[in-house]
Amino acid sequence: MSVSGEKPLPAMAGEVIIVGGGMVGATLACLLGQAGMPVTLLDAREGPLDAAAAGRGQPGLRVSALTPVSQRLLDGLGAWSWMRARRVTPYHHMQVWDAEGTGAVSFSADRAGLPVLGHIVENDVVVAALEARLAMLPTVRRRFGARVTGLEDTDGGREVVLADGERLAAPLVVAADGARSPLRELAGIEVEAHDTGHAAVVTTVRIAHPHGGVARQAFLADGPLAFLPLTLGDDAGYCSIVWSTSPEQARRLTGLSAEALGQALETAIEGRLGAVTVIDRAQAVPLTQRHARRYVLPGLALVGDAAHSIHPLAGQGVNLGLMDVAVLAEELLEGRRRGVAPGCEAWLARYARRRRGDNAAMLKLMDGFRLLFGARHPALSLARNLGLAGVDRLAPLKRLLMQQATGRRGRLPSSCR
């Protein structure tokens, strides 16, 4: 019992507190819990997803393109089989072209020596699968409706303060709470941020011609448009749409009727999939690229969008986050074997060194693509068309880009091999 005027003593919450129960935070909790580490997962949502509804009926609005490396990670956690039994859509080919010119490049899983290039999966299916796995791990404690409003130092760790006044302490707190991470702000970690000048319009469509397991992306004058394949049962007649465009154009598109938006999408994709029928609401999401100046402090680590948020141009956002937690878990478990406290900044720096450079390179690459393909100057238009054609002809360069797109970069953690 605390004396009047004194703050209540914090409850110990195991070795690690993870703030954020989305795909990235839940994956980290599974990795640590599967190894027997005591973890508390705090989620602002009021309860778990409805597992019976995930992957059933109409596809969810938000999807991710998971690489084969991310698939191996989720498979090792026992989540992939649950996801596959619900709904995942493999894609074996990618087609990318400049709608303002003649440049084009295509990628094939067969030529890359892979069974697939990746899978399009609804975010809710991934989270529901991870939650099913978490329910089986005795060292993981889940807390829903837990909103963090404060972060304080303690002897030997960190303490989080919840909206209801409860305090929880652990040697390490991990921020997996999204691009606008409240925890990152509470810790005073600065970010390098700039507005991409784009907003992403997302929706789901029915297409007249089957997608054939092909992910398609057209570079339009105002930004890239992706048709990502979705399959419901045996019906390959659906796609998830991600149209990155100017905020003004995004407002116009989301204000159209479903019929008018379908016609706009059909025209933009040059009729390659026949008539396009919009079957869900269209939502616009502002796109701001962010990169935290630091990934770690004593007793604190940032992962996923809390550490970096990227333009959806190459669909790498969640894959970078999953790689973050795979590396962090590997370092934490190795430190545990050596008797190192989870919140030791010197040891956490190993995680930061392995991930910050790779993430920074991907952010710069995507920003370069965005600027190049958004340019209207005739010389740049010619350069990008010649560039796409050159990539399609040069096998070594194509292999390098394929390695980037499929997640096979640098030293992979053991859970992803």
XYZ file of C-alpha atoms in Angstrom:
417
model
C 0.000 0.000 0.000
C 1.333 3.445 -0.910
C 1.354 6.405 1.440
C -0.916 9.276 0.387
C 0.894 11.457 -2.148
C 3.359 8.744 -3.164
C 3.099 6.970 -6.478
C 2.025 3.308 -6.280
C 4.766 0.719 -6.502
C 4.985 -0.844 -9.968
C 4.104 -4.479 -10.530
C 6.868 -6.555 -12.116
C 5.804 -7.660 -15.591
C 8.415 -10.265 -16.422
C 11.627 -9.615 -18.322
C 10.118 -7.689 -21.236
C 7.090 -5.437 -21.694
C 5.977 -5.123 -25.330
C 3.717 -2.169 -26.083
C 1.614 -2.836 -29.182
C -0.125 -6.087 -30.113
C -0.158 -5.764 -33.902
C 1.726 -8.036 -36.287
C 5.187 -6.920 -35.185
C 4.601 -6.780 -31.427
C 2.734 -10.089 -31.371
C 5.509 -11.771 -33.371
C 8.103 -10.607 -30.853
C 5.965 -11.885 -27.982
C 5.727 -15.275 -29.717
C 9.476 -15.461 -30.342
C 10.329 -14.673 -26.729
C 7.479 -16.673 -25.213
C 8.318 -19.719 -27.302
C 11.798 -19.597 -25.744
C 10.308 -19.397 -22.237
C 11.013 -15.735 -21.523
C 8.398 -14.043 -19.278
C 6.718 -11.315 -21.355
C 3.809 -8.909 -20.886
C 2.121 -7.755 -24.095
C 0.136 -4.528 -23.731
C -2.509 -3.814 -26.373
C -4.722 -0.736 -26.511
C -7.444 -2.761 -28.246
C -10.286 -3.867 -25.991
C -9.934 -7.540 -26.834
C -8.495 -10.096 -29.269
C -9.664 -10.395 -32.843
C -12.569 -12.660 -33.682
C -10.560 -15.661 -34.868
C -13.620 -17.282 -36.416
C -14.177 -14.261 -38.670
C -10.553 -13.720 -39.751
C -10.016 -14.913 -43.314
C -13.689 -15.652 -43.830
C -16.130 -13.771 -46.032
C -15.080 -10.525 -47.710
C -11.353 -9.740 -47.541
C -10.135 -7.203 -45.011
C -9.206 -3.756 -46.272
C -5.583 -3.802 -45.052
C -3.216 -6.425 -46.451
C 0.524 -7.084 -46.448
C 2.868 -8.624 -49.022
C 4.844 -11.123 -46.946
C 8.213 -12.269 -48.279
C 9.405 -15.898 -48.174
C 11.728 -14.871 -45.314
C 8.765 -13.568 -43.293
C 6.879 -16.761 -44.153
C 9.675 -18.872 -42.668
C 9.600 -16.781 -39.504
C 5.843 -17.204 -39.085
C 6.043 -20.886 -39.974
C 8.595 -21.443 -37.212
C 6.165 -19.856 -34.760
C 3.364 -22.216 -35.772
C 1.303 -19.340 -37.191
C 1.661 -19.975 -40.919
C -0.360 -23.210 -40.997
C -3.225 -21.383 -39.219
C -3.022 -18.579 -41.790
C -2.878 -20.940 -44.758
C -5.997 -22.725 -43.505
C -7.827 -19.367 -43.563
C -6.631 -17.282 -46.484
C -3.257 -16.477 -48.032
C -2.669 -15.740 -51.724
C 0.687 -16.695 -53.226
C 2.056 -14.690 -56.118
C 4.574 -16.191 -58.507
C 5.135 -13.233 -60.810
C 5.485 -9.462 -60.571
C 4.861 -7.057 -63.437
C 6.025 -3.447 -63.122
C 5.641 -0.862 -65.873
C 5.754 2.856 -66.488
C 2.286 3.935 -67.609
C 3.813 7.183 -68.907
C 6.182 5.380 -71.275
C 7.251 1.962 -72.515
C 9.588 0.729 -69.771
C 8.644 -2.521 -68.068
C 10.190 -5.261 -65.976
C 8.874 -8.628 -64.826
C 10.002 -11.040 -62.133
C 9.344 -14.771 -61.861
C 9.634 -17.119 -58.892
C 10.872 -19.906 -61.178
C 13.779 -17.807 -62.437
C 14.591 -16.776 -58.869
C 14.686 -20.428 -57.801
C 11.813 -19.905 -55.361
C 8.429 -21.601 -55.039
C 6.767 -18.168 -54.680
C 7.797 -14.519 -54.645
C 5.556 -13.876 -51.661
C 2.014 -13.985 -50.289
C -0.678 -11.348 -49.998
C -2.294 -11.779 -46.580
C -4.920 -9.754 -44.746
C -3.417 -8.133 -41.658
C -6.233 -9.462 -39.475
C -5.405 -13.029 -40.539
C -1.786 -12.578 -39.439
C -2.740 -11.056 -36.084
C -5.418 -13.688 -35.391
C -2.925 -16.481 -36.114
C -0.355 -14.949 -33.759
C -2.982 -14.462 -31.051
C -3.929 -18.141 -31.337
C -0.285 -19.036 -30.819
C 0.156 -16.583 -27.919
C -2.760 -18.196 -26.079
C -0.693 -21.392 -25.939
C 2.435 -19.812 -24.419
C 2.384 -19.901 -20.603
C 5.093 -17.257 -20.087
C 3.261 -14.604 -22.132
C 0.751 -12.431 -20.294
C -1.588 -10.398 -22.503
C -3.307 -7.222 -21.372
C -5.997 -5.660 -23.564
C -7.396 -2.177 -23.112
C -3.970 -1.133 -21.823
C -3.056 2.356 -23.056
C 0.378 3.620 -22.010
C 0.476 7.269 -20.920
C 3.812 7.440 -19.114
C 7.353 6.037 -19.204
C 9.843 6.339 -16.345
C 13.305 5.071 -15.454
C 13.729 2.588 -12.625
C 16.708 0.951 -11.017
C 17.476 -1.790 -13.498
C 14.838 -1.060 -16.118
C 11.800 0.943 -17.180
C 8.317 1.520 -15.859
C 5.224 2.181 -17.941
C 2.200 4.028 -16.595
C -1.204 2.998 -17.888
C -4.177 5.282 -18.422
C -5.871 3.870 -15.322
C -2.837 4.734 -13.177
C -1.444 1.206 -12.938
C 2.336 0.921 -13.179
C 4.262 -1.994 -14.643
C 8.032 -2.441 -14.589
C 10.492 -4.656 -16.451
C 14.183 -4.602 -17.386
C 13.201 -3.895 -21.016
C 10.277 -2.105 -22.665
C 9.807 -2.532 -26.426
C 7.867 0.023 -28.459
C 5.867 -1.726 -31.165
C 3.127 0.890 -31.075
C 3.154 2.174 -34.632
C 4.414 5.039 -36.762
C 3.168 7.721 -34.362
C 4.561 5.773 -31.397
C 3.530 7.457 -28.120
C 6.247 5.456 -26.366
C 8.924 6.825 -28.687
C 7.747 10.349 -27.934
C 7.656 9.699 -24.190
C 11.267 8.504 -24.430
C 12.259 11.698 -26.235
C 13.668 9.932 -29.291
C 13.705 12.229 -32.309
C 12.760 11.117 -35.813
C 13.831 12.169 -39.277
C 10.513 12.699 -41.026
C 9.328 14.095 -44.304
C 6.014 14.155 -46.072
C 6.193 11.986 -49.194
C 3.570 14.126 -50.897
C 1.452 11.006 -51.285
C -1.596 9.435 -49.690
C -2.411 5.754 -50.185
C -5.929 4.946 -51.371
C -6.788 1.372 -50.350
C -9.808 -0.707 -51.259
C -10.764 -4.190 -52.515
C -12.019 -4.971 -56.002
C -13.542 -7.735 -58.097
C -11.841 -8.180 -61.462
C -13.251 -9.689 -64.640
C -10.091 -11.641 -65.545
C -8.334 -13.867 -62.946
C -5.150 -12.338 -61.571
C -3.143 -15.504 -62.286
C -0.988 -15.141 -59.183
C 0.590 -11.953 -60.551
C 1.247 -8.799 -58.506
C 0.976 -5.777 -60.786
C 2.251 -2.242 -60.289
C 1.907 0.660 -62.705
C 3.800 3.909 -62.261
C 1.321 6.642 -63.128
C 1.943 10.367 -63.455
C 0.754 10.949 -59.876
C 2.196 7.839 -58.223
C 2.283 4.016 -58.265
C -0.868 1.882 -58.422
C -0.688 -1.717 -57.200
C -3.161 -4.521 -57.906
C -2.293 -7.196 -55.328
C -3.827 -10.637 -55.950
C -6.402 -12.077 -53.565
C -8.021 -15.494 -53.818
C -11.243 -16.430 -52.032
C -11.528 -20.199 -52.025
C -10.700 -21.100 -55.628
C -11.813 -17.739 -57.002
C -8.816 -15.736 -58.251
C -11.006 -12.804 -59.199
C -10.111 -10.309 -56.466
C -7.366 -7.767 -55.820
C -6.371 -5.453 -53.028
C -5.688 -1.920 -54.277
C -2.959 0.418 -53.049
C -2.917 3.618 -55.099
C -0.282 6.086 -53.910
C -1.199 9.488 -55.239
C -1.367 13.166 -54.335
C -3.554 14.086 -51.351
C -5.839 16.043 -53.687
C -6.261 13.087 -56.027
C -6.794 10.771 -53.037
C -9.631 12.987 -51.815
C -11.171 12.944 -55.283
C -10.880 9.176 -55.636
C -12.350 8.392 -52.218
C -15.241 10.749 -53.007
C -16.219 8.853 -56.164
C -19.039 6.374 -56.333
C -18.014 2.703 -56.366
C -18.861 2.512 -60.072
C -16.819 5.609 -60.969
C -13.844 4.459 -58.895
C -13.939 1.060 -60.585
C -13.875 2.746 -63.991
C -10.945 4.938 -62.897
C -9.021 1.862 -61.730
C -9.764 -0.039 -64.935
C -8.475 2.880 -67.009
C -5.376 3.341 -64.844
C -4.430 -0.350 -65.144
C -4.995 -0.117 -68.924
C -7.783 -2.674 -68.860
C -5.354 -5.522 -68.213
C -7.754 -7.256 -65.813
C -11.001 -6.355 -67.538
C -13.827 -4.622 -65.718
C -13.032 -3.582 -62.134
C -15.785 -3.587 -59.509
C -15.130 -1.928 -56.145
C -16.576 -4.081 -53.335
C -15.432 -2.193 -50.224
C -15.097 1.385 -49.049
C -12.101 3.357 -50.289
C -9.905 4.783 -47.560
C -7.055 7.310 -47.871
C -4.017 7.045 -45.601
C -1.450 9.921 -45.492
C 2.098 8.719 -46.171
C 4.913 10.171 -44.094
C 8.332 8.552 -44.106
C 9.965 8.422 -40.660
C 13.186 7.047 -39.259
C 14.088 7.176 -35.571
C 17.497 8.691 -34.884
C 18.059 6.006 -32.255
C 16.616 2.499 -31.971
C 17.659 1.856 -28.374
C 18.146 3.517 -24.998
C 18.837 1.857 -21.645
C 15.854 -0.431 -21.026
C 14.083 0.569 -24.271
C 14.021 -0.635 -27.892
C 12.007 0.476 -30.919
C 10.784 -1.994 -33.545
C 8.641 -1.878 -36.685
C 6.875 1.344 -37.588
C 7.883 2.875 -34.258
C 11.460 2.788 -35.582
C 10.785 3.383 -39.285
C 7.834 3.893 -41.596
C 8.297 3.512 -45.326
C 6.442 4.333 -48.541
C 4.377 1.252 -49.560
C 6.004 1.297 -53.010
C 7.640 -2.134 -52.603
C 5.406 -3.562 -49.864
C 8.356 -3.905 -47.489
C 6.991 -2.171 -44.372
C 5.817 -5.122 -42.299
C 8.672 -7.320 -43.547
C 11.223 -4.845 -42.204
C 9.370 -4.851 -38.883
C 9.304 -8.642 -38.707
C 13.028 -8.716 -39.393
C 13.517 -6.172 -36.567
C 11.863 -8.443 -34.017
C 13.555 -11.583 -35.319
C 16.953 -9.914 -34.810
C 15.990 -8.371 -31.461
C 14.708 -11.707 -30.149
C 17.881 -13.460 -31.291
C 20.055 -10.913 -29.487
C 17.925 -10.946 -26.331
C 17.956 -14.730 -26.102
C 21.718 -14.861 -26.700
C 22.182 -12.217 -23.997
C 19.979 -14.215 -21.652
C 22.183 -17.282 -22.158
C 25.201 -15.144 -21.234
C 23.536 -13.599 -18.195
C 23.127 -10.118 -19.719
C 20.136 -8.081 -18.522
C 17.549 -7.543 -21.306
C 17.722 -3.757 -20.921
C 21.509 -3.455 -21.194
C 22.059 -0.655 -23.720
C 25.435 -1.999 -24.851
C 23.835 -5.332 -25.687
C 20.747 -3.756 -27.278
C 23.136 -1.810 -29.527
C 23.887 -5.113 -31.272
C 20.284 -5.159 -32.478
C 20.473 -1.509 -33.554
C 23.665 -2.088 -35.550
C 22.170 -5.047 -37.383
C 18.918 -3.324 -38.308
C 19.283 0.441 -38.613
C 21.614 0.390 -41.633
C 19.474 -2.080 -43.572
C 16.316 -0.133 -42.824
C 17.964 3.181 -43.759
C 19.116 1.735 -47.087
C 15.607 0.504 -47.890
C 14.070 3.865 -46.963
C 16.522 5.685 -49.235
C 15.923 3.231 -52.076
C 12.166 3.632 -51.888
C 12.439 7.401 -51.665
C 14.665 7.411 -54.729
C 12.142 5.356 -56.682
C 9.348 7.647 -55.552
C 11.192 10.765 -56.691
C 12.297 9.242 -60.002
C 8.905 7.909 -60.986
C 7.136 11.025 -59.768
C 9.251 13.293 -61.953
C 7.627 14.922 -64.987
C 10.857 16.064 -66.706
C 11.225 14.378 -70.150
C 14.863 13.438 -69.502
C 13.949 11.665 -66.257
C 11.020 9.964 -67.965
C 13.399 8.621 -70.595
C 15.897 7.551 -67.923
C 13.363 5.538 -65.939
C 12.037 3.823 -69.094
C 15.566 2.904 -70.143
C 16.238 1.853 -66.561
C 13.288 -0.529 -66.392
C 14.182 -1.995 -69.769
C 17.799 -2.371 -68.647
C 16.811 -4.133 -65.437
C 14.688 -6.566 -67.432
C 17.685 -7.463 -69.616
C 20.461 -7.559 -66.993
C 20.235 -10.833 -65.070
C 22.675 -9.909 -62.219
C 20.855 -6.634 -61.461
C 17.516 -8.407 -61.640
C 18.736 -11.022 -59.154
C 19.877 -8.270 -56.785
C 16.468 -6.588 -56.906
C 14.799 -9.961 -56.379
C 16.887 -10.547 -53.259
C 15.761 -7.170 -51.934
C 12.106 -7.853 -52.728
C 12.083 -11.353 -51.215
C 13.906 -10.372 -48.020
C 17.143 -12.277 -48.678
C 19.477 -9.497 -47.540
C 22.498 -9.660 -45.273
C 22.802 -11.899 -42.237
C 19.424 -13.442 -41.493
C 18.532 -14.414 -37.922
C 18.214 -18.138 -37.306
C 14.410 -17.929 -37.029
C 14.215 -16.739 -40.669
C 16.570 -19.208 -42.335
